[in-house]
GROMACS .gro file of C-alpha atoms in nm:
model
  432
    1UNK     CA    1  -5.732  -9.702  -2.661
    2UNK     CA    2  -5.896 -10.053  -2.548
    3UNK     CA    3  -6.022 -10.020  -2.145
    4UNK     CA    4  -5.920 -10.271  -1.940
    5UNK     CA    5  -6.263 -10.476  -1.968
    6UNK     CA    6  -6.257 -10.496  -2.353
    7UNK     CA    7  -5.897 -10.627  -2.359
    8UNK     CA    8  -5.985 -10.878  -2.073
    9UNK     CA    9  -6.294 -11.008  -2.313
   10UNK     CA   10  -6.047 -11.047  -2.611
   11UNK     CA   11  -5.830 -11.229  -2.423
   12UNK     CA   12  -6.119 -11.465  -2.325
   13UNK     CA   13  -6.123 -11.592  -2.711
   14UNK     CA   14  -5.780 -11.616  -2.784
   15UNK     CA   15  -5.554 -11.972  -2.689
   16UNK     CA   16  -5.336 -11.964  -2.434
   17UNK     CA   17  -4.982 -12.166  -2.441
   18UNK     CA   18  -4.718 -12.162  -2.666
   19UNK     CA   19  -4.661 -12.379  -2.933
   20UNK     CA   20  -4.404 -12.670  -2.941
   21UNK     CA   21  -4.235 -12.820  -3.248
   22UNK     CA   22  -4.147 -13.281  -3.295
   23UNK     CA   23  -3.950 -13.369  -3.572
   24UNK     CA   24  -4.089 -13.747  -3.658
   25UNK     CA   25  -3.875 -13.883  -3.952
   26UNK     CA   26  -3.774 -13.585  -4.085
   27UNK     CA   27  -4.134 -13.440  -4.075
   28UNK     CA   28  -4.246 -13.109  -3.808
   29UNK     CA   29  -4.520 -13.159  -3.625
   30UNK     CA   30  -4.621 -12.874  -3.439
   31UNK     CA   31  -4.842 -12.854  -3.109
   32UNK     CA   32  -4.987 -12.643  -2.855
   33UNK     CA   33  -4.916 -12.706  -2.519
   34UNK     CA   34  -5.126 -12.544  -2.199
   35UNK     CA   35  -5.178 -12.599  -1.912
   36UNK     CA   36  -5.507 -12.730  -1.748
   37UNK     CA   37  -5.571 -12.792  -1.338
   38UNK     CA   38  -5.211 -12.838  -1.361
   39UNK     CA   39  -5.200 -13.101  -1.604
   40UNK     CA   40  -4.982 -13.038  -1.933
   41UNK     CA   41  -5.196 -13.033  -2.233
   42UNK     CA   42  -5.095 -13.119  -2.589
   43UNK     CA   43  -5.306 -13.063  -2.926
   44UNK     CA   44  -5.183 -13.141  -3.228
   45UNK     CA   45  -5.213 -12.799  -3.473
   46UNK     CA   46  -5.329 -12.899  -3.862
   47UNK     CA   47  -5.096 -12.710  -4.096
   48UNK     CA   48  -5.348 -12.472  -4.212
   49UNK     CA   49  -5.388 -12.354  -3.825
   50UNK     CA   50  -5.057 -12.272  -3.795
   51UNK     CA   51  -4.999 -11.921  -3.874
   52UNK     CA   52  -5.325 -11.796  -3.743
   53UNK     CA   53  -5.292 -11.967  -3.408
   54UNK     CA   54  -4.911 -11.783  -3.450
   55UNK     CA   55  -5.140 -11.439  -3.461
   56UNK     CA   56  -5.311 -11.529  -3.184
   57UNK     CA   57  -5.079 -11.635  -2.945
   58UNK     CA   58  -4.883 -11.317  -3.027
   59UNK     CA   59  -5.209 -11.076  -3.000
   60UNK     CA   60  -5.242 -11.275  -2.634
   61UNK     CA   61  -4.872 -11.138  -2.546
   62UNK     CA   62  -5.006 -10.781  -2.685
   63UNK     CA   63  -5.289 -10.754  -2.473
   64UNK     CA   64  -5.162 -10.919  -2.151
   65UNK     CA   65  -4.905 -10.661  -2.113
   66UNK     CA   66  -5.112 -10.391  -2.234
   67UNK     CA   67  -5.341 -10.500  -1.947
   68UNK     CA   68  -5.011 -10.508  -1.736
   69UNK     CA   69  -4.916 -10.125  -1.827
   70UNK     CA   70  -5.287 -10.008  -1.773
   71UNK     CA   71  -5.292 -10.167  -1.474
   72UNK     CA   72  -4.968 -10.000  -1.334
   73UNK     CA   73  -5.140  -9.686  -1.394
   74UNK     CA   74  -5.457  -9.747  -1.239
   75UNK     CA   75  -5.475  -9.548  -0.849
   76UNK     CA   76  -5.463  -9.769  -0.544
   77UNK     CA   77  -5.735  -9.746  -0.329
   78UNK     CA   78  -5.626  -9.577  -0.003
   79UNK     CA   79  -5.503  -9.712   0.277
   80UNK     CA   80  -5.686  -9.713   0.594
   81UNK     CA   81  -5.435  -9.570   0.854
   82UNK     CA   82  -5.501  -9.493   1.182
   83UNK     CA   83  -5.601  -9.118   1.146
   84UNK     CA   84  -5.835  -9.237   0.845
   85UNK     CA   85  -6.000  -9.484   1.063
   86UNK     CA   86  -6.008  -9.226   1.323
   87UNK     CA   87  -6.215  -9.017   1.121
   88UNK     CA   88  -5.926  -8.722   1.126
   89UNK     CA   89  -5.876  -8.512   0.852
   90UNK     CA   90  -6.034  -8.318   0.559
   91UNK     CA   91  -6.339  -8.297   0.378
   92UNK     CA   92  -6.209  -8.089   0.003
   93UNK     CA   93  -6.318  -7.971  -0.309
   94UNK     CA   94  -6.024  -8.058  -0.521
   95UNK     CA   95  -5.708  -7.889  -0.339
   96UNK     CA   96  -5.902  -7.660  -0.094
   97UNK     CA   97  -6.007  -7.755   0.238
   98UNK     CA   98  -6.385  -7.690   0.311
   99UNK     CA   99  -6.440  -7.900   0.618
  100UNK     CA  100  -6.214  -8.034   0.903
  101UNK     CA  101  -6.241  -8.319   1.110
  102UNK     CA  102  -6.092  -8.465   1.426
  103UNK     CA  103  -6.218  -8.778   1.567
  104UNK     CA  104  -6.524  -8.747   1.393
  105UNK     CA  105  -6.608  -8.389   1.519
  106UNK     CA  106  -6.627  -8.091   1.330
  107UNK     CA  107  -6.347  -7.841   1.358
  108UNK     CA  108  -6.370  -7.613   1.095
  109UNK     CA  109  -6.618  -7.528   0.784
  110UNK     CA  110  -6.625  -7.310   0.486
  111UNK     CA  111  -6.977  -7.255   0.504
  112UNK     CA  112  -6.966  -7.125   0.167
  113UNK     CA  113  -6.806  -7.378  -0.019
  114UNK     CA  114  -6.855  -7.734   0.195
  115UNK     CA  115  -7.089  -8.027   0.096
  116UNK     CA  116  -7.417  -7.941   0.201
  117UNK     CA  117  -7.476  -8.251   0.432
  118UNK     CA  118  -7.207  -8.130   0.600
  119UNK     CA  119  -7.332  -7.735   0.682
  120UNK     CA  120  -7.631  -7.937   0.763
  121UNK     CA  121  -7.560  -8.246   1.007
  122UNK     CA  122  -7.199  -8.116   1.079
  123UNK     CA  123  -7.138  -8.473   1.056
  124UNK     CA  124  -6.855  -8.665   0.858
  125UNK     CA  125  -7.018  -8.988   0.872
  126UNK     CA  126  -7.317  -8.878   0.722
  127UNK     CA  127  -7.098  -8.702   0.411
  128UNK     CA  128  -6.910  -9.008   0.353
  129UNK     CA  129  -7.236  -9.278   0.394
  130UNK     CA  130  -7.417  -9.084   0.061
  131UNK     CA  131  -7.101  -9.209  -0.138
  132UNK     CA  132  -7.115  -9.531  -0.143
  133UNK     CA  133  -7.280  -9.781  -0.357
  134UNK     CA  134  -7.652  -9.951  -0.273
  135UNK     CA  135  -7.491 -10.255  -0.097
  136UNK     CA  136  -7.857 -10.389  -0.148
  137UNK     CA  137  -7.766 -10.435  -0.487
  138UNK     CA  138  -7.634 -10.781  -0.544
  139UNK     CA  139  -7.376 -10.723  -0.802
  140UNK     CA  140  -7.259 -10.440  -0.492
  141UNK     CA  141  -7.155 -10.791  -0.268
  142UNK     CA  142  -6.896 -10.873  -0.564
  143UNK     CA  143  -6.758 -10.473  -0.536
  144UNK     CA  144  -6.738 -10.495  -0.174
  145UNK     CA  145  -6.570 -10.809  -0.183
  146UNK     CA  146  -6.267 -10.649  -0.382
  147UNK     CA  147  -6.259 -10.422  -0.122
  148UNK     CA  148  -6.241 -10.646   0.112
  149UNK     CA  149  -6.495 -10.435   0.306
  150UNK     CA  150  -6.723 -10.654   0.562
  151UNK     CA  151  -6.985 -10.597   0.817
  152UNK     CA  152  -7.260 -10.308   0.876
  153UNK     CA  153  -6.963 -10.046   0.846
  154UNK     CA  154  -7.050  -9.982   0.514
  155UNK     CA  155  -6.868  -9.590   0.501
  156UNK     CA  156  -6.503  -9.783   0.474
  157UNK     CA  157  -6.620  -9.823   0.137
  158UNK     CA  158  -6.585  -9.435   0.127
  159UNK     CA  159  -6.313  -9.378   0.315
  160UNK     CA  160  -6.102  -9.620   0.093
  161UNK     CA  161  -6.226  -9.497  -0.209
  162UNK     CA  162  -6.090  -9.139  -0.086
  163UNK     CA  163  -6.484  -9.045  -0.077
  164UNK     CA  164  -6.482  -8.971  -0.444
  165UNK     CA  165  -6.770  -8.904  -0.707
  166UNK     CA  166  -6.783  -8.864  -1.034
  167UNK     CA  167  -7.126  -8.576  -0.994
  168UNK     CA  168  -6.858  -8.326  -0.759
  169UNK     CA  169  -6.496  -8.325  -0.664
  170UNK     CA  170  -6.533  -8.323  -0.297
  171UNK     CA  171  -6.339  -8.607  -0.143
  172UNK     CA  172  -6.193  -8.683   0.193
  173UNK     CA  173  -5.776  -8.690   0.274
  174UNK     CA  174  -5.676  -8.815   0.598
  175UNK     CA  175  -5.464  -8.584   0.836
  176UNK     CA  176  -5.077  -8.607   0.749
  177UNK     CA  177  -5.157  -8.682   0.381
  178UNK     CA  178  -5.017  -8.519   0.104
  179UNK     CA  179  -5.255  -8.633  -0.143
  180UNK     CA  180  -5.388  -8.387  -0.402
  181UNK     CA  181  -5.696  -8.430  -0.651
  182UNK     CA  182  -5.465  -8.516  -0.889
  183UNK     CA  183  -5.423  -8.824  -0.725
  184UNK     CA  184  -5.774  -8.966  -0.625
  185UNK     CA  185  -5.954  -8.779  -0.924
  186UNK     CA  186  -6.118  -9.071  -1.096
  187UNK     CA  187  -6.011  -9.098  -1.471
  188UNK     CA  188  -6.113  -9.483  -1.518
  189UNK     CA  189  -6.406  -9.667  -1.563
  190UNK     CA  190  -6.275 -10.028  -1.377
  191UNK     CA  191  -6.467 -10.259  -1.272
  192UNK     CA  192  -6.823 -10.122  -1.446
  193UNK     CA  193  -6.851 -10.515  -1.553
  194UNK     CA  194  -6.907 -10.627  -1.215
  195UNK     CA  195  -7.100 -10.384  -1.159
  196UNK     CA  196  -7.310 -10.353  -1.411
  197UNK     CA  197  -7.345 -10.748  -1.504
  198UNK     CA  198  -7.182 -10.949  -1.197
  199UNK     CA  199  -6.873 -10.984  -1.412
  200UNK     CA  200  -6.557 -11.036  -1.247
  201UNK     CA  201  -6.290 -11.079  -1.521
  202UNK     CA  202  -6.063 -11.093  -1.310
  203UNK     CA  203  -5.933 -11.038  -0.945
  204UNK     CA  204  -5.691 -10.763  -0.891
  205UNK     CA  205  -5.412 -10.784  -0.621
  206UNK     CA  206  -5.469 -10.463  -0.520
  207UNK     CA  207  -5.811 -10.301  -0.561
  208UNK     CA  208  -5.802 -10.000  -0.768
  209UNK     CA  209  -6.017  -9.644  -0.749
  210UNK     CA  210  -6.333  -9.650  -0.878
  211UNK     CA  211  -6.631  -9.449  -0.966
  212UNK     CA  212  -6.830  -9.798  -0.901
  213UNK     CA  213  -6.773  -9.769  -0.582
  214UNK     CA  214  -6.949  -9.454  -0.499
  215UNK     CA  215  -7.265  -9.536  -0.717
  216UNK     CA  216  -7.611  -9.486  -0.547
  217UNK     CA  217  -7.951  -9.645  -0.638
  218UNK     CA  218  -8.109  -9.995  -0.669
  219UNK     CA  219  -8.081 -10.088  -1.007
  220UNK     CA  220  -7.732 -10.257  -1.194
  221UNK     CA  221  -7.586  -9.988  -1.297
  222UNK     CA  222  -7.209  -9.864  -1.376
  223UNK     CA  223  -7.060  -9.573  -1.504
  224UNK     CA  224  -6.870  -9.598  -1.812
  225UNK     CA  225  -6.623  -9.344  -1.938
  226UNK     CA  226  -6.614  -9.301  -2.349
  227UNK     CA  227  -6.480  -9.036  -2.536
  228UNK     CA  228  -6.393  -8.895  -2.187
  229UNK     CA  229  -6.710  -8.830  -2.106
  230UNK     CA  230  -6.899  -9.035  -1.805
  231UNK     CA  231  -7.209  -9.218  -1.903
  232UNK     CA  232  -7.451  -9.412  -1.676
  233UNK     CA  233  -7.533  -9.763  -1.764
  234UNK     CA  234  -7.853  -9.890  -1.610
  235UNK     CA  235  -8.031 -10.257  -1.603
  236UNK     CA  236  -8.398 -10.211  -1.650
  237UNK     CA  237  -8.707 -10.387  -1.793
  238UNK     CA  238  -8.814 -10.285  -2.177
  239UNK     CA  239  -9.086 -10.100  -1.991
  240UNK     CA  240  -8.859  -9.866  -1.793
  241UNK     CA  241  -8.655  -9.809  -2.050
  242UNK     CA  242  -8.893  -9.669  -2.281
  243UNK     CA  243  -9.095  -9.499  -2.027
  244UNK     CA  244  -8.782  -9.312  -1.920
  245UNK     CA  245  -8.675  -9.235  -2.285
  246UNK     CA  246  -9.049  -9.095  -2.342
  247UNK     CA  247  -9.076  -8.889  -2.022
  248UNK     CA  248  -8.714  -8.740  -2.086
  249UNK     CA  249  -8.845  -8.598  -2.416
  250UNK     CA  250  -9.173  -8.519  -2.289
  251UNK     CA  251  -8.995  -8.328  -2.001
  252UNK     CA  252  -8.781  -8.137  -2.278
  253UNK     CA  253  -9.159  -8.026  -2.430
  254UNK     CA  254  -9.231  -7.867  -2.159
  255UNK     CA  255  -8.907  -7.667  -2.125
  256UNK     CA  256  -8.736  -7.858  -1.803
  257UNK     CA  257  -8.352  -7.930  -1.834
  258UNK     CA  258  -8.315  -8.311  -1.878
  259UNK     CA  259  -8.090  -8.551  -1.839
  260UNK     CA  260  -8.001  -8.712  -2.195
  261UNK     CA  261  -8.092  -9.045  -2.228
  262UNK     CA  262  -8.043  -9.290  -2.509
  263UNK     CA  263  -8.027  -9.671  -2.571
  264UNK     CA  264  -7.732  -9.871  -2.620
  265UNK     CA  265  -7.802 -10.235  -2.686
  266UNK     CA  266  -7.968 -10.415  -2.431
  267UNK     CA  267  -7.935 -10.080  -2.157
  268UNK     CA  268  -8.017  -9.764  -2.094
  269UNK     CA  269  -7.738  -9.453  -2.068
  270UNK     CA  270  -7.778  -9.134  -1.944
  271UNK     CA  271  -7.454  -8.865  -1.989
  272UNK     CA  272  -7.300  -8.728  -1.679
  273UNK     CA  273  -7.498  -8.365  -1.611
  274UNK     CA  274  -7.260  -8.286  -1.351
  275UNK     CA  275  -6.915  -8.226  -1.501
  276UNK     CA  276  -6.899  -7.848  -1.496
  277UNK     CA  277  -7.092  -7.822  -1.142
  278UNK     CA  278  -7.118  -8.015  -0.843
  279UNK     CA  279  -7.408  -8.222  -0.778
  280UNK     CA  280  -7.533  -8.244  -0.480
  281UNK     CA  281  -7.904  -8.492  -0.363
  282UNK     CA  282  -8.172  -8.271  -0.203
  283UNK     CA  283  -8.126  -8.515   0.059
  284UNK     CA  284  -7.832  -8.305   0.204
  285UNK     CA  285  -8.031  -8.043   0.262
  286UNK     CA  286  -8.416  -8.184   0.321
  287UNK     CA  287  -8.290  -8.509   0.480
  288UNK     CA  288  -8.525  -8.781   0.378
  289UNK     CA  289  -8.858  -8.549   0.425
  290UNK     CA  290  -8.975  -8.541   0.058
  291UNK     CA  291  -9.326  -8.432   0.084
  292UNK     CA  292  -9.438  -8.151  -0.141
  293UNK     CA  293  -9.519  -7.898   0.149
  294UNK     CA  294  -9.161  -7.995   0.357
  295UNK     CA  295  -8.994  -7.936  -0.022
  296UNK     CA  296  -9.126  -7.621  -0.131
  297UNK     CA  297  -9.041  -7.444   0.236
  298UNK     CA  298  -8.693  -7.535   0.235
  299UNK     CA  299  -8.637  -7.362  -0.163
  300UNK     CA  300  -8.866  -7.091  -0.069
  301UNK     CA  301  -8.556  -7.079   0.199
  302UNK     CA  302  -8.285  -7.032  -0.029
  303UNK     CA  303  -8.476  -6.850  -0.328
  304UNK     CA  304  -8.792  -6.831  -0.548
  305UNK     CA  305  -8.606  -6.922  -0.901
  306UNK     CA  306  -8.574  -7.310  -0.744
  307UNK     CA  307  -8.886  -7.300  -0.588
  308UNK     CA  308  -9.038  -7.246  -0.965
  309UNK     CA  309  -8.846  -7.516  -1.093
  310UNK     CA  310  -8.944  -7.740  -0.848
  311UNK     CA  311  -9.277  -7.670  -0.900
  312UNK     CA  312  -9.236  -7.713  -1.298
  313UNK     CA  313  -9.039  -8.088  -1.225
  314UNK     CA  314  -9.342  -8.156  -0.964
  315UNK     CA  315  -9.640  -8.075  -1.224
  316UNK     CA  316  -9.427  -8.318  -1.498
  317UNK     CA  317  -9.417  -8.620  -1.214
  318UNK     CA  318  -9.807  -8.569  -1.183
  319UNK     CA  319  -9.865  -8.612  -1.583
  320UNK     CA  320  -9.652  -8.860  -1.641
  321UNK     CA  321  -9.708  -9.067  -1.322
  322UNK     CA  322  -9.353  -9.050  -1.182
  323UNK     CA  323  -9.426  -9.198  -0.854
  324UNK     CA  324  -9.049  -9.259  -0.734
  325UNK     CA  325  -8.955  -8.886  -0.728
  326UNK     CA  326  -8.774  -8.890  -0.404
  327UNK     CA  327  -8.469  -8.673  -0.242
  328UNK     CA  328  -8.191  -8.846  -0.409
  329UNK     CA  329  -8.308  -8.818  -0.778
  330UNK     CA  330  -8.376  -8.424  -0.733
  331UNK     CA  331  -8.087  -8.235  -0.676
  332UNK     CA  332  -7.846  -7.892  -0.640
  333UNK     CA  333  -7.610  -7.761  -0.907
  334UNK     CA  334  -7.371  -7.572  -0.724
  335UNK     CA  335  -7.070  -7.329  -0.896
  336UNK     CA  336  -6.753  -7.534  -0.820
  337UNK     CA  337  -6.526  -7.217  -0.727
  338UNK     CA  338  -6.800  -7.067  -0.437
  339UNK     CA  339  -6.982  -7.346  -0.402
  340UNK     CA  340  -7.316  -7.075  -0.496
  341UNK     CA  341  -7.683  -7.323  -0.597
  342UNK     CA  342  -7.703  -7.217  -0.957
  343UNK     CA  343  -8.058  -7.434  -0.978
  344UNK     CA  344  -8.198  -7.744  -0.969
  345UNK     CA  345  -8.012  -8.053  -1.131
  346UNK     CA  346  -8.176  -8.150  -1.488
  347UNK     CA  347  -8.473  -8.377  -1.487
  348UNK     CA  348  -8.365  -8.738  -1.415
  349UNK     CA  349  -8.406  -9.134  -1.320
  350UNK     CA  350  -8.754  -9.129  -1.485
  351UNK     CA  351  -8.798  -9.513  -1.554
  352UNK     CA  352  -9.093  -9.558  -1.283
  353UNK     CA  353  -9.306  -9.314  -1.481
  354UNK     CA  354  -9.602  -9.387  -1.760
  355UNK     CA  355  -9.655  -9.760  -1.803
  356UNK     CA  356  -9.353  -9.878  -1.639
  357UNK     CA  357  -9.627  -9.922  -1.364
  358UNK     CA  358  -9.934  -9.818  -1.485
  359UNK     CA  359  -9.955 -10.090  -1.766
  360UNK     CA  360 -10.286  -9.989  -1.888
  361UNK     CA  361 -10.285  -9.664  -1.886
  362UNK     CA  362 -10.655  -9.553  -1.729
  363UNK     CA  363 -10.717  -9.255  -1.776
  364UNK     CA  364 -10.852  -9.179  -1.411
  365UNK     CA  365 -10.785  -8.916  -1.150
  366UNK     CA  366 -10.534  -9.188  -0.922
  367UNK     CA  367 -10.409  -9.144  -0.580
  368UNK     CA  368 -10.076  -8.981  -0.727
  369UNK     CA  369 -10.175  -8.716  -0.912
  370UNK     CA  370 -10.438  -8.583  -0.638
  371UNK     CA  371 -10.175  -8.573  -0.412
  372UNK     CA  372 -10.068  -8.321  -0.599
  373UNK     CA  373 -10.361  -8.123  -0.672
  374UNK     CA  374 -10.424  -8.135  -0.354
  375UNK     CA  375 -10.058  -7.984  -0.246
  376UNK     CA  376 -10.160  -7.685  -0.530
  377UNK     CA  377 -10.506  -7.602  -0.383
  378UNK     CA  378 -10.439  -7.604   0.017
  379UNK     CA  379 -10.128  -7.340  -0.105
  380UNK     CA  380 -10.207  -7.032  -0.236
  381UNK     CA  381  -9.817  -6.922  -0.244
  382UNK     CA  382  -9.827  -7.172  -0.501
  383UNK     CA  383 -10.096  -7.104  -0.685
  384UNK     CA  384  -9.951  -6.721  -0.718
  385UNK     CA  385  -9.618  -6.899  -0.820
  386UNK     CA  386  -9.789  -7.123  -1.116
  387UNK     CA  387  -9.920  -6.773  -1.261
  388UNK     CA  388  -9.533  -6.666  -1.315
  389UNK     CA  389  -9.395  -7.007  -1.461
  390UNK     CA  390  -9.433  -7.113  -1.824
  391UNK     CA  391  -9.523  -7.423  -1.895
  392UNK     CA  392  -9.592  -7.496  -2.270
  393UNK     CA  393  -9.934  -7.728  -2.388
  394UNK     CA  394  -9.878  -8.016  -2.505
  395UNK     CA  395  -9.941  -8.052  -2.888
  396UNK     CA  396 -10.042  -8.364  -3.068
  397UNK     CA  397  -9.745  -8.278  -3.357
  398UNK     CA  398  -9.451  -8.274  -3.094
  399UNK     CA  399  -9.609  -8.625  -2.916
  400UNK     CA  400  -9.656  -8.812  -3.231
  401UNK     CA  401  -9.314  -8.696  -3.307
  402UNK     CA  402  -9.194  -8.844  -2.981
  403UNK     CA  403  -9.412  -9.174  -2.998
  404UNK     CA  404  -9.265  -9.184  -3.402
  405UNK     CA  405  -8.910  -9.284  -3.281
  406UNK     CA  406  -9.019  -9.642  -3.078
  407UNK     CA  407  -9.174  -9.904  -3.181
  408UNK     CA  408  -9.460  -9.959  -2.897
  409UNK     CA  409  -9.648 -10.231  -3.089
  410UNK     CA  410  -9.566 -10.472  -2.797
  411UNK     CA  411  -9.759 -10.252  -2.512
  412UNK     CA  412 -10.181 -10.207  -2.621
  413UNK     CA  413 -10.119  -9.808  -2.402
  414UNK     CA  414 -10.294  -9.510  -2.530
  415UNK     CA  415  -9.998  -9.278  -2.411
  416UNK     CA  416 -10.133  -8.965  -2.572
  417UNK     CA  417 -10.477  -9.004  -2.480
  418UNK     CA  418 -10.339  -9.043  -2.078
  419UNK     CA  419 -10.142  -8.736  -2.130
  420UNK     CA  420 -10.427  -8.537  -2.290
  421UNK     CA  421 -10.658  -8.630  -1.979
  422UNK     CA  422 -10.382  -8.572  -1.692
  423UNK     CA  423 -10.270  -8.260  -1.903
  424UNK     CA  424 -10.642  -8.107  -1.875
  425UNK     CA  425 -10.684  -8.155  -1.471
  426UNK     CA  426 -10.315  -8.035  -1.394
  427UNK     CA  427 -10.330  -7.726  -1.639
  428UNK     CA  428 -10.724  -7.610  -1.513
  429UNK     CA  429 -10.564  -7.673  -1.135
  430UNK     CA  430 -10.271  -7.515  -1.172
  431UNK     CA  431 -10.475  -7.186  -1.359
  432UNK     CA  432 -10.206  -7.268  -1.664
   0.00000   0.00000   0.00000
């Protein structure tokens, strides 16, 4: 089945109007009449048009009540009543209540089971501002618009989206509600036009629930859902995208769950890792604090297994120049029925790495990765850590099978001799 966006572009290219018949001395003439800034238009239709602008009118009457029907099926976003605005009621994960609210404060937790921003800031606002869209993003001014959100208080944009993500099934429902997850679970892809390209196809009369509306970062970006699966549409240079596709299968080389990524025309996808566990930032937990040595305390915290796949995700940044690894692109898994960390979230949001930035390439010690060396030789915990983790060598049979698949001709970069040199100070530092 057609989304809604697909039908709305077909319906772009067909006529609109309907067609009207003269008789002129015992001849037919037939026309198509429409309507333009309210003034009736008439074209005369040549005989061999006739049955194929027939088609088309009729294929216009298919899809405009096919839009109708999907569009009477499409969830409401919620109403902002008094106890919503209030900040009154429930923080869940699907039907169970993990977190109550009243006016804002805290009532109750499951400590077990609640969002982790929450156990940490006790704080609803908090929870519901890290599910909303980058409003810095100017394709976000068109999605707030059919919200009809305004202002600096940017959380409505949660609250009437029912707090909802696609990466968990926490949500919030106001007190007296009788909503269930059936009801606000989000099982369209609307609106990923606007907010992937600025499109607005059209204007609903009543905004509908959307996974747009929850989406974080600072690139265009939707998510689109095909096959019933959720995929990640981003907008990036032909430099980010194939730094990100290389790093993700450099990052596989070296044994760290990844993200998958792929190409699809002009963009780059990446497949929803989060549909059997929640995701959660490492932002709920760390706060903004992203340094290595604030990072590696907190897991340490919780347990070793994380701290050693940090440590693994932290030696990849350094070889393949990731600068922008920050708290909200490294992440939790956690078990959906007790809420348990299983691990870190798969490798991801890798377009800032290799020559995405670094357009030549040099192979020099830079400011990045001695940051890191330096974080590995101040700590010996971590130095007895790196002993127990394996992290494989890098041939030059598995790169040249990576490199293979592009075609790179465009960018002068020696990308294997850069990995060989960063490879051969981050293995001798971190006794590999």
């Amino acid at each position: 089945m057609a989304n809604i966006n697909e039908l709305l572009y077909e319906l772009e290219s067909l006529p609109a109007g309907y067609i009207s018949k003269k008789v002129i001395h015992g001849k037919e003439y037939f026309y198509l009449q429409y309507k333009n800034n309210g003034k009736l238009i008439s074209k005369y239709i040549k005989e061999n048009d006739l049955e194929k602008l027939k088609a088309d009118l009729l294929r216009r009457e298919e899809i405009e009540k096919e839009i109708k029907d999907l569009l009477s099926k499409e969830k409401n976003l919620n109403s902002l009543s008094r106890t919503t605005l209030e900040l009154s009621g429930y923080v869940m994960e699907e039907d169970e209540v993990v977190a109550e609210f009243n006016k804002g404060l805290l009532v109750d937790i499951n400590t077990d089971k609640a969002p982790l921003i929450i156990k940490r800031t006790h704080d609803l606002i908090s929870f519901l501002s890290s599910r909303i869209l980058d409003t810095s993003r100017t394709n976000a001014r068109l999605l707030k618009r059919i919200m009809n959100v305004h202002g600096e208080e940017e959380y409505l944009i949660a609250l009437k989206n029912h707090a909802t993500s696609v990466t968990d099934n926490y949500w919030f429902r106001s007190k007296n509600s009788r909503l269930k997850y059936k009801d606000v679970s989000l099982e369209s892809d609307i609106y990923n036009e606007v907010s992937l390209k600025g499109e607005l196809l059209y204007f609903p009369k009543e905004a509908k629930l959307s996974p747009q509306f929850s989406l974080l970062g600072s690139y265009e970006k939707c998510w689109r859902l095909i096959d019933n699966e959720w995929w990640m549409y981003k907008s990036e240079t032909k430099e980010e995208i194939y730094s990100e596709l290389i790093a993700s299968k450099i990052s596989n080389l070296l044994n760290i769950p990844t993200a998958l990524y792929e190409i699809d025309g002009e963009y780059i996808r990446t497949k929803n890792f989060a549909y059997k566990s929640n995701f959660e930032p490492l932002s709920s937990l760390a706060g903004d604090d992203d340094s290595y040595e604030h990072v590696f305390s907190l897991l340490m915290s919780i347990n070793k297994e994380l701290v050693k796949q940090y440590l693994k995700i932290s030696y990849f940044d350094a070889l393949v120049n990731n600068v922008d690894r920050h708290n909200e692109n490294l992440g939790f898994m956690r078990n959906k029925r007790t809420g348990r960390i299983i691990s870190l979230a798969p490798n991801f949001d890798l377009n800032m790495s290799l020559f995405s930035r670094n357009k030549l390439l040099s192979k020099t010690k830079d400011g990045f990765i001695s940051y890191f060396i330096k974080f590995v030789e101040s700590n010996n915990q971590v130095k007895e850590i790196f002993k127990e983790i394996d992290i494989p060598k890098l041939n030059e049979k598995d790169i040249n099978g990576v490199l293979s698949k592009y075609d790179l001709s465009m960018w002068n970069v020696d990308i294997k001799g850069y990995l060989s040199y960063r490879e051969e100070l981050l293995r001798r530092v971190c006794n590999l």
